[in-house]
Amino acid sequence: MINRRAFEIGSFKVAPGARKTVDLPVSVLSDHTPVTMSVHVIHGRRPGPVVFVSAAIHGDEVIGVEIARRVLRAPNLDTLKGTLLVIPIVNAFGFHNHSRYLPDRRDLNRSFPGSERGSMASRLANLFMTEIVCRADLGIDLHSAAIHRTNLPQIRVSPSKEETMELAEAFGAPVILTSKLREGSLREAAHKKDVDILIYEAGEGLRFDEMAIRAGVSGILRVLRKLGMISGKGVTRPKAVSIRTSSSSWVRAPAGGLLRPFKSVGEVVERDDLLGIVSDPFGEVEKEIIAPDGGLIIGRTNLPTIYEGDGLFHIAEIRKHRDPAGTVDSLASQHMADPLFDEDEII
Ligand SMILES: [Zn+2]
């Protein structure tokens, strides 16, 4: 047995072969309630990479919290090589308030890398950078669409290392979107520390979506498998290769009114296809929403009452793919039939 050191985080130590939830102090609320960022540390007996899985950086994106909960039940983690840090709720303030933001109305994912003496958001970002990102080799950060919108499960990545793209492919989400780094985001701050992040975007804010949850759990286990951290037991290979894209745009509402959408996430559209109709409440004026370009719908509003300029359909360009609709269908049906989620397994 290699003489492996305990994993140190905050003022805590986790011995090799142990797992423990540690509560890192964040702040105290105005009524004296303490706020913590709780991290579940699984420190394997054998060496390997340090990977973190984080969720609810946007407090209302609860789907990632459920994904994290299910990942922690995976039996494969008992013989983990390396160290896994799971932070189901990064932004506890927003989680309590069903809000994307912090009480100071800031967006945590625009506040990285943060600072010790900055705003509340900046301090939390700094804590996350210091205690989590700076100890990790890779991060998987879980998000959903904003409230009243839904996303087709997708990985967003801006890889600095070649292996990261291989890990994105191993995840097996229907879509991989290579996108630019956004200023102040966790992904940008981590990139500067040479830590790549796979962003998993799936489902709707404040809602669970079973397929999106399963795709997230399977994807995380596949990445850990690819890194050699867990055994392959119960971890399936994706039945299809993810659709790659580097360009996407929103089709916005031409007017306010009532939306009748005719297309949903996962559907492929051609240029000039009718996506939906916006009407006024009297039915006197109707405006057609026409696809300006072909592509795959990777996001959509679920709210039928809309303002002019609202993002309605998020369409990704897919030039080189032969059968995008077939890929989405086969990956979705694979997750719904995955024995990993049988009652006596990890669900
Ligand atoms: Zn988010």
Tab-separated table of C-alpha atoms and ligand atoms in Angstrom:
chain	number	residue	atom	x	y	z
A	1	MET	CA	0.000	0.000	0.000
A	2	ILE	CA	1.293	3.407	-0.948
A	3	ASN	CA	1.648	5.761	1.971
A	4	ARG	CA	-0.993	8.234	0.805
A	5	ARG	CA	-1.639	11.476	2.629
A	6	ALA	CA	-4.934	12.645	4.013
A	7	PHE	CA	-6.826	15.145	1.828
A	8	GLU	CA	-6.886	18.579	3.412
A	9	ILE	CA	-9.729	20.999	2.832
A	10	GLY	CA	-10.577	24.011	4.997
A	11	SER	CA	-9.667	22.967	8.526
A	12	PHE	CA	-10.549	19.308	7.815
A	13	LYS	CA	-8.574	16.211	6.925
A	14	VAL	CA	-10.018	13.162	5.149
A	15	ALA	CA	-7.984	9.945	5.440
A	16	PRO	CA	-7.323	7.694	2.423
A	17	GLY	CA	-10.237	5.282	1.988
A	18	ALA	CA	-12.625	7.583	3.871
A	19	ARG	CA	-15.544	9.764	2.823
A	20	LYS	CA	-16.855	12.711	4.744
A	21	THR	CA	-19.085	15.767	4.343
A	22	VAL	CA	-17.289	18.905	5.455
A	23	ASP	CA	-19.032	22.242	6.016
A	24	LEU	CA	-16.929	25.181	4.906
A	25	PRO	CA	-18.128	28.400	6.578
A	26	VAL	CA	-19.311	31.038	4.082
A	27	SER	CA	-21.114	33.692	6.073
A	28	VAL	CA	-23.689	34.429	8.747
A	29	LEU	CA	-27.140	35.712	7.763
A	30	SER	CA	-28.645	38.845	9.298
A	31	ASP	CA	-30.647	36.658	11.742
A	32	HIS	CA	-27.452	34.890	12.876
A	33	THR	CA	-28.042	31.722	10.804
A	34	PRO	CA	-24.694	30.339	9.628
A	35	VAL	CA	-24.283	29.615	5.905
A	36	THR	CA	-21.860	26.938	4.736
A	37	MET	CA	-20.709	25.401	1.497
A	38	SER	CA	-20.871	21.674	2.142
A	39	VAL	CA	-18.459	19.413	0.293
A	40	HIS	CA	-18.598	15.641	0.224
A	41	VAL	CA	-15.024	14.380	-0.039
A	42	ILE	CA	-14.292	10.828	-1.171
A	43	HIS	CA	-10.563	10.281	-0.795
A	44	GLY	CA	-9.596	7.007	-2.457
A	45	ARG	CA	-7.065	4.637	-0.957
A	46	ARG	CA	-5.161	4.675	-4.222
A	47	PRO	CA	-3.802	7.770	-5.990
A	48	GLY	CA	-5.452	9.337	-9.021
A	49	PRO	CA	-6.854	12.644	-10.244
A	50	VAL	CA	-8.801	15.104	-8.109
A	51	VAL	CA	-12.168	15.863	-9.726
A	52	PHE	CA	-14.957	18.087	-8.460
A	53	VAL	CA	-18.660	17.969	-9.305
A	54	SER	CA	-20.528	21.161	-8.423
A	55	ALA	CA	-24.157	22.222	-8.730
A	56	ALA	CA	-26.460	25.141	-7.930
A	57	ILE	CA	-23.910	27.867	-8.593
A	58	HIS	CA	-27.170	29.331	-9.839
A	59	GLY	CA	-29.375	28.589	-6.831
A	60	ASP	CA	-32.541	27.763	-8.794
A	61	GLU	CA	-30.850	25.195	-11.064
A	62	VAL	CA	-31.817	22.297	-8.830
A	63	ILE	CA	-31.456	19.483	-11.330
A	64	GLY	CA	-27.711	19.315	-10.645
A	65	VAL	CA	-28.386	18.862	-6.930
A	66	GLU	CA	-30.328	15.675	-7.692
A	67	ILE	CA	-27.627	14.500	-10.117
A	68	ALA	CA	-24.995	15.011	-7.402
A	69	ARG	CA	-27.149	13.108	-4.879
A	70	ARG	CA	-27.459	10.117	-7.201
A	71	VAL	CA	-23.772	10.126	-8.154
A	72	LEU	CA	-22.875	9.893	-4.461
A	73	ARG	CA	-24.871	6.640	-4.219
A	74	ALA	CA	-22.929	4.916	-7.012
A	75	PRO	CA	-21.325	1.736	-5.597
A	76	ASN	CA	-18.284	2.223	-7.888
A	77	LEU	CA	-17.119	5.069	-5.639
A	78	ASP	CA	-16.231	2.583	-2.862
A	79	THR	CA	-13.020	1.681	-4.702
A	80	LEU	CA	-12.258	5.149	-6.068
A	81	LYS	CA	-8.753	5.991	-7.250
A	82	GLY	CA	-7.955	9.627	-6.618
A	83	THR	CA	-10.280	12.086	-4.945
A	84	LEU	CA	-13.822	13.194	-5.725
A	85	LEU	CA	-15.233	16.421	-4.303
A	86	VAL	CA	-18.995	16.825	-4.670
A	87	ILE	CA	-20.594	20.179	-3.883
A	88	PRO	CA	-24.353	19.748	-4.497
A	89	ILE	CA	-25.204	23.342	-3.517
A	90	VAL	CA	-22.561	26.012	-4.081
A	91	ASN	CA	-24.929	28.966	-3.755
A	92	ALA	CA	-26.940	28.070	-0.635
A	93	PHE	CA	-28.419	31.588	-0.506
A	94	GLY	CA	-29.991	31.278	-3.964
A	95	PHE	CA	-31.031	27.676	-3.323
A	96	HIS	CA	-33.085	28.746	-0.283
A	97	ASN	CA	-34.719	31.605	-2.166
A	98	HIS	CA	-35.361	29.623	-5.382
A	99	SER	CA	-33.216	32.260	-7.043
A	100	ARG	CA	-30.373	32.252	-9.522
A	101	TYR	CA	-28.683	35.063	-7.628
A	102	LEU	CA	-27.200	35.895	-4.252
A	103	PRO	CA	-28.999	38.184	-1.778
A	104	ASP	CA	-26.805	41.054	-3.036
A	105	ARG	CA	-28.431	40.462	-6.475
A	106	ARG	CA	-25.164	39.336	-8.012
A	107	ASP	CA	-24.684	36.352	-10.299
A	108	LEU	CA	-22.051	34.070	-8.758
A	109	ASN	CA	-21.042	32.814	-12.198
A	110	ARG	CA	-20.050	36.359	-13.193
A	111	SER	CA	-18.109	36.957	-9.956
A	112	PHE	CA	-15.120	34.615	-10.397
A	113	PRO	CA	-12.304	34.442	-9.399
A	114	GLY	CA	-13.605	36.658	-6.596
A	115	SER	CA	-11.704	38.051	-3.656
A	116	GLU	CA	-11.526	37.714	0.106
A	117	ARG	CA	-12.615	41.308	0.641
A	118	GLY	CA	-15.142	41.675	-2.172
A	119	SER	CA	-18.925	41.441	-2.307
A	120	MET	CA	-20.782	38.446	-0.919
A	121	ALA	CA	-20.681	36.812	-4.375
A	122	SER	CA	-17.008	37.636	-4.770
A	123	ARG	CA	-16.159	36.083	-1.384
A	124	LEU	CA	-18.071	32.886	-2.187
A	125	ALA	CA	-16.357	32.683	-5.587
A	126	ASN	CA	-12.999	33.116	-3.862
A	127	LEU	CA	-13.787	30.342	-1.373
A	128	PHE	CA	-14.757	28.016	-4.216
A	129	MET	CA	-11.572	28.840	-6.135
A	130	THR	CA	-9.300	28.408	-3.107
A	131	GLU	CA	-10.806	25.299	-1.552
A	132	ILE	CA	-12.065	23.435	-4.631
A	133	VAL	CA	-10.708	24.566	-8.010
A	134	CYS	CA	-7.105	25.024	-6.885
A	135	ARG	CA	-7.056	21.464	-5.499
A	136	ALA	CA	-8.574	19.867	-8.619
A	137	ASP	CA	-7.429	18.530	-11.989
A	138	LEU	CA	-10.878	18.726	-13.588
A	139	GLY	CA	-14.328	20.070	-12.749
A	140	ILE	CA	-17.815	19.098	-13.853
A	141	ASP	CA	-20.226	21.956	-13.181
A	142	LEU	CA	-23.963	21.232	-13.422
A	143	HIS	CA	-26.478	23.762	-14.697
A	144	SER	CA	-29.964	23.940	-16.188
A	145	ALA	CA	-31.668	26.529	-18.319
A	146	ALA	CA	-33.058	29.549	-16.466
A	147	ILE	CA	-36.583	29.291	-15.039
A	148	HIS	CA	-39.301	28.819	-17.670
A	149	ARG	CA	-36.747	27.558	-20.167
A	150	THR	CA	-35.434	24.085	-20.870
A	151	ASN	CA	-32.192	22.782	-22.337
A	152	LEU	CA	-31.504	19.604	-24.265
A	153	PRO	CA	-28.730	17.857	-22.278
A	154	GLN	CA	-25.459	19.303	-23.540
A	155	ILE	CA	-21.830	19.706	-22.553
A	156	ARG	CA	-20.283	23.154	-22.936
A	157	VAL	CA	-16.545	23.209	-23.011
A	158	SER	CA	-13.598	25.385	-23.989
A	159	PRO	CA	-10.817	22.862	-23.653
A	160	SER	CA	-7.231	23.878	-23.031
A	161	LYS	CA	-6.084	20.258	-23.064
A	162	GLU	CA	-6.734	17.624	-25.701
A	163	GLU	CA	-7.885	15.059	-23.130
A	164	THR	CA	-10.695	17.371	-22.048
A	165	MET	CA	-12.431	16.970	-25.406
A	166	GLU	CA	-12.116	13.198	-25.041
A	167	LEU	CA	-13.749	13.469	-21.616
A	168	ALA	CA	-16.541	15.618	-23.091
A	169	GLU	CA	-17.125	12.873	-25.665
A	170	ALA	CA	-17.013	10.163	-22.997
A	171	PHE	CA	-19.810	11.984	-21.104
A	172	GLY	CA	-22.175	11.038	-23.936
A	173	ALA	CA	-24.591	13.988	-23.822
A	174	PRO	CA	-26.474	14.502	-27.098
A	175	VAL	CA	-24.594	17.756	-27.842
A	176	ILE	CA	-21.112	19.182	-27.215
A	177	LEU	CA	-21.036	22.952	-27.662
A	178	THR	CA	-17.566	24.436	-27.739
A	179	SER	CA	-18.124	27.971	-26.603
A	180	LYS	CA	-16.089	31.018	-25.659
A	181	LEU	CA	-15.135	31.717	-22.062
A	182	ARG	CA	-17.411	34.254	-20.425
A	183	GLU	CA	-15.774	36.906	-18.283
A	184	GLY	CA	-16.228	36.315	-14.562
A	185	SER	CA	-17.393	32.726	-15.053
A	186	LEU	CA	-16.074	29.775	-13.104
A	187	ARG	CA	-14.947	28.259	-16.383
A	188	GLU	CA	-12.793	31.280	-17.229
A	189	ALA	CA	-11.262	31.549	-13.751
A	190	ALA	CA	-10.519	27.803	-13.651
A	191	HIS	CA	-9.030	27.950	-17.153
A	192	LYS	CA	-6.526	30.529	-15.873
A	193	LYS	CA	-5.535	28.036	-13.166
A	194	ASP	CA	-5.123	25.358	-15.853
A	195	VAL	CA	-8.192	23.425	-14.680
A	196	ASP	CA	-10.650	22.498	-17.421
A	197	ILE	CA	-14.364	22.425	-16.664
A	198	LEU	CA	-17.090	20.454	-18.370
A	199	ILE	CA	-20.340	22.362	-18.017
A	200	TYR	CA	-23.391	20.117	-18.152
A	201	GLU	CA	-26.516	22.074	-19.101
A	202	ALA	CA	-29.787	20.178	-18.978
A	203	GLY	CA	-33.464	20.661	-18.195
A	204	GLU	CA	-35.281	23.587	-16.631
A	205	GLY	CA	-34.723	25.803	-13.581
A	206	LEU	CA	-36.605	24.712	-10.419
A	207	ARG	CA	-37.686	21.441	-12.066
A	208	PHE	CA	-36.471	17.860	-12.285
A	209	ASP	CA	-36.351	16.131	-15.660
A	210	GLU	CA	-35.736	12.400	-15.372
A	211	MET	CA	-33.966	11.927	-18.696
A	212	ALA	CA	-31.716	14.927	-18.082
A	213	ILE	CA	-30.926	13.675	-14.557
A	214	ARG	CA	-30.011	10.217	-15.808
A	215	ALA	CA	-27.914	11.608	-18.649
A	216	GLY	CA	-26.031	13.677	-16.054
A	217	VAL	CA	-25.422	10.805	-13.629
A	218	SER	CA	-24.301	8.417	-16.402
A	219	GLY	CA	-22.144	11.113	-17.966
A	220	ILE	CA	-20.285	11.866	-14.727
A	221	LEU	CA	-19.642	8.164	-14.068
A	222	ARG	CA	-18.402	7.739	-17.655
A	223	VAL	CA	-15.936	10.611	-17.191
A	224	LEU	CA	-14.660	9.128	-13.907
A	225	ARG	CA	-14.328	5.774	-15.693
A	226	LYS	CA	-12.426	7.369	-18.579
A	227	LEU	CA	-10.041	8.939	-16.057
A	228	GLY	CA	-9.444	5.493	-14.535
A	229	MET	CA	-10.941	6.562	-11.187
A	230	ILE	CA	-13.754	3.991	-10.999
A	231	SER	CA	-14.475	0.483	-12.329
A	232	GLY	CA	-16.672	0.099	-15.391
A	233	LYS	CA	-19.341	-1.908	-13.550
A	234	GLY	CA	-22.742	-0.583	-14.541
A	235	VAL	CA	-21.211	2.225	-16.596
A	236	THR	CA	-22.486	1.993	-20.170
A	237	ARG	CA	-20.864	3.384	-23.269
A	238	PRO	CA	-22.911	5.982	-25.143
A	239	LYS	CA	-24.829	4.387	-28.015
A	240	ALA	CA	-24.131	7.328	-30.286
A	241	VAL	CA	-21.441	9.965	-30.701
A	242	SER	CA	-22.348	13.424	-29.374
A	243	ILE	CA	-23.233	16.056	-31.962
A	244	ARG	CA	-20.526	18.728	-32.025
A	245	THR	CA	-21.251	22.363	-32.632
A	246	SER	CA	-19.506	25.641	-32.029
A	247	SER	CA	-22.240	28.021	-33.022
A	248	SER	CA	-25.718	28.634	-31.669
A	249	SER	CA	-28.169	31.509	-31.503
A	250	TRP	CA	-31.555	32.439	-30.054
A	251	VAL	CA	-34.605	33.139	-32.180
A	252	ARG	CA	-36.341	35.969	-30.340
A	253	ALA	CA	-39.963	37.029	-30.052
A	254	PRO	CA	-40.975	39.505	-32.771
A	255	ALA	CA	-43.727	40.827	-30.488
A	256	GLY	CA	-45.170	40.295	-27.030
A	257	GLY	CA	-48.181	38.016	-26.684
A	258	LEU	CA	-49.188	34.385	-26.400
A	259	LEU	CA	-46.792	31.796	-27.821
A	260	ARG	CA	-47.895	28.544	-29.462
A	261	PRO	CA	-44.650	26.652	-30.091
A	262	PHE	CA	-44.667	23.892	-32.728
A	263	LYS	CA	-41.128	22.636	-32.117
A	264	SER	CA	-39.354	21.382	-29.036
A	265	VAL	CA	-35.823	20.649	-27.801
A	266	GLY	CA	-34.126	17.796	-29.648
A	267	GLU	CA	-35.935	18.539	-32.919
A	268	VAL	CA	-34.065	19.341	-36.099
A	269	VAL	CA	-35.352	22.257	-38.140
A	270	GLU	CA	-34.646	23.578	-41.621
A	271	ARG	CA	-34.314	27.203	-42.626
A	272	ASP	CA	-37.777	28.828	-43.045
A	273	ASP	CA	-39.544	26.186	-40.922
A	274	LEU	CA	-42.448	27.500	-38.860
A	275	LEU	CA	-41.329	27.314	-35.199
A	276	GLY	CA	-44.410	28.830	-33.589
A	277	ILE	CA	-46.906	31.666	-33.627
A	278	VAL	CA	-47.258	34.682	-31.338
A	279	SER	CA	-50.757	36.132	-31.042
A	280	ASP	CA	-52.311	38.991	-29.158
A	281	PRO	CA	-54.973	37.923	-26.611
A	282	PHE	CA	-57.800	38.882	-29.009
A	283	GLY	CA	-56.496	36.701	-31.836
A	284	GLU	CA	-56.457	39.718	-34.120
A	285	VAL	CA	-52.745	39.841	-34.844
A	286	GLU	CA	-50.695	36.695	-35.368
A	287	LYS	CA	-46.976	36.660	-36.100
A	288	GLU	CA	-45.184	33.600	-37.404
A	289	ILE	CA	-41.790	32.683	-35.986
A	290	ILE	CA	-39.676	31.386	-38.836
A	291	ALA	CA	-36.329	29.591	-38.432
A	292	PRO	CA	-33.644	31.928	-39.851
A	293	ASP	CA	-31.331	28.913	-40.282
A	294	GLY	CA	-31.477	25.167	-39.948
A	295	GLY	CA	-30.127	23.334	-36.911
A	296	LEU	CA	-30.925	21.434	-33.737
A	297	ILE	CA	-33.103	23.002	-31.042
A	298	ILE	CA	-30.986	22.838	-27.868
A	299	GLY	CA	-33.076	25.202	-25.725
A	300	ARG	CA	-36.597	26.617	-25.648
A	301	THR	CA	-38.891	28.737	-23.558
A	302	ASN	CA	-41.703	26.924	-21.744
A	303	LEU	CA	-43.593	30.089	-20.893
A	304	PRO	CA	-46.531	30.864	-23.189
A	305	THR	CA	-46.725	34.545	-22.219
A	306	ILE	CA	-43.833	36.401	-23.783
A	307	TYR	CA	-42.369	39.851	-24.225
A	308	GLU	CA	-40.926	41.193	-27.437
A	309	GLY	CA	-37.267	40.183	-27.643
A	310	ASP	CA	-37.557	37.127	-25.354
A	311	GLY	CA	-35.402	34.170	-26.406
A	312	LEU	CA	-37.814	31.516	-27.688
A	313	PHE	CA	-35.781	28.846	-29.487
A	314	HIS	CA	-32.037	28.223	-29.067
A	315	ILE	CA	-30.784	26.635	-32.262
A	316	ALA	CA	-27.341	25.073	-32.718
A	317	GLU	CA	-25.740	24.904	-36.125
A	318	ILE	CA	-25.001	21.310	-37.146
A	319	ARG	CA	-23.392	21.155	-40.541
A	320	LYS	CA	-21.501	17.921	-40.532
A	321	HIS	CA	-23.789	15.489	-38.777
A	322	ARG	CA	-25.662	12.843	-40.755
A	323	ASP	CA	-28.419	11.954	-38.310
A	324	PRO	CA	-28.783	14.442	-35.437
A	325	ALA	CA	-32.394	13.497	-34.625
A	326	GLY	CA	-31.421	9.790	-34.486
A	327	THR	CA	-28.503	10.597	-32.156
A	328	VAL	CA	-30.720	12.519	-29.748
A	329	ASP	CA	-33.344	9.729	-29.775
A	330	SER	CA	-30.914	6.888	-29.227
A	331	LEU	CA	-29.085	8.635	-26.355
A	332	ALA	CA	-32.358	9.604	-24.668
A	333	SER	CA	-33.831	6.094	-24.948
A	334	GLN	CA	-30.561	4.588	-23.693
A	335	HIS	CA	-30.820	6.587	-20.469
A	336	MET	CA	-34.426	5.641	-19.874
A	337	ALA	CA	-33.533	1.931	-20.231
A	338	ASP	CA	-30.249	2.059	-18.282
A	339	PRO	CA	-30.171	-0.725	-15.617
A	340	LEU	CA	-28.051	1.616	-13.469
A	341	PHE	CA	-31.363	3.266	-12.534
A	342	ASP	CA	-33.279	0.094	-11.639
A	343	GLU	CA	-34.942	0.393	-8.270
A	344	ASP	CA	-32.379	-1.606	-6.314
A	345	GLU	CA	-29.466	0.141	-7.971
A	346	ILE	CA	-28.589	3.782	-7.439
A	347	ILE	CA	-31.960	5.529	-7.865
B	1	ZN	ZN	-26.611	28.139	-14.651
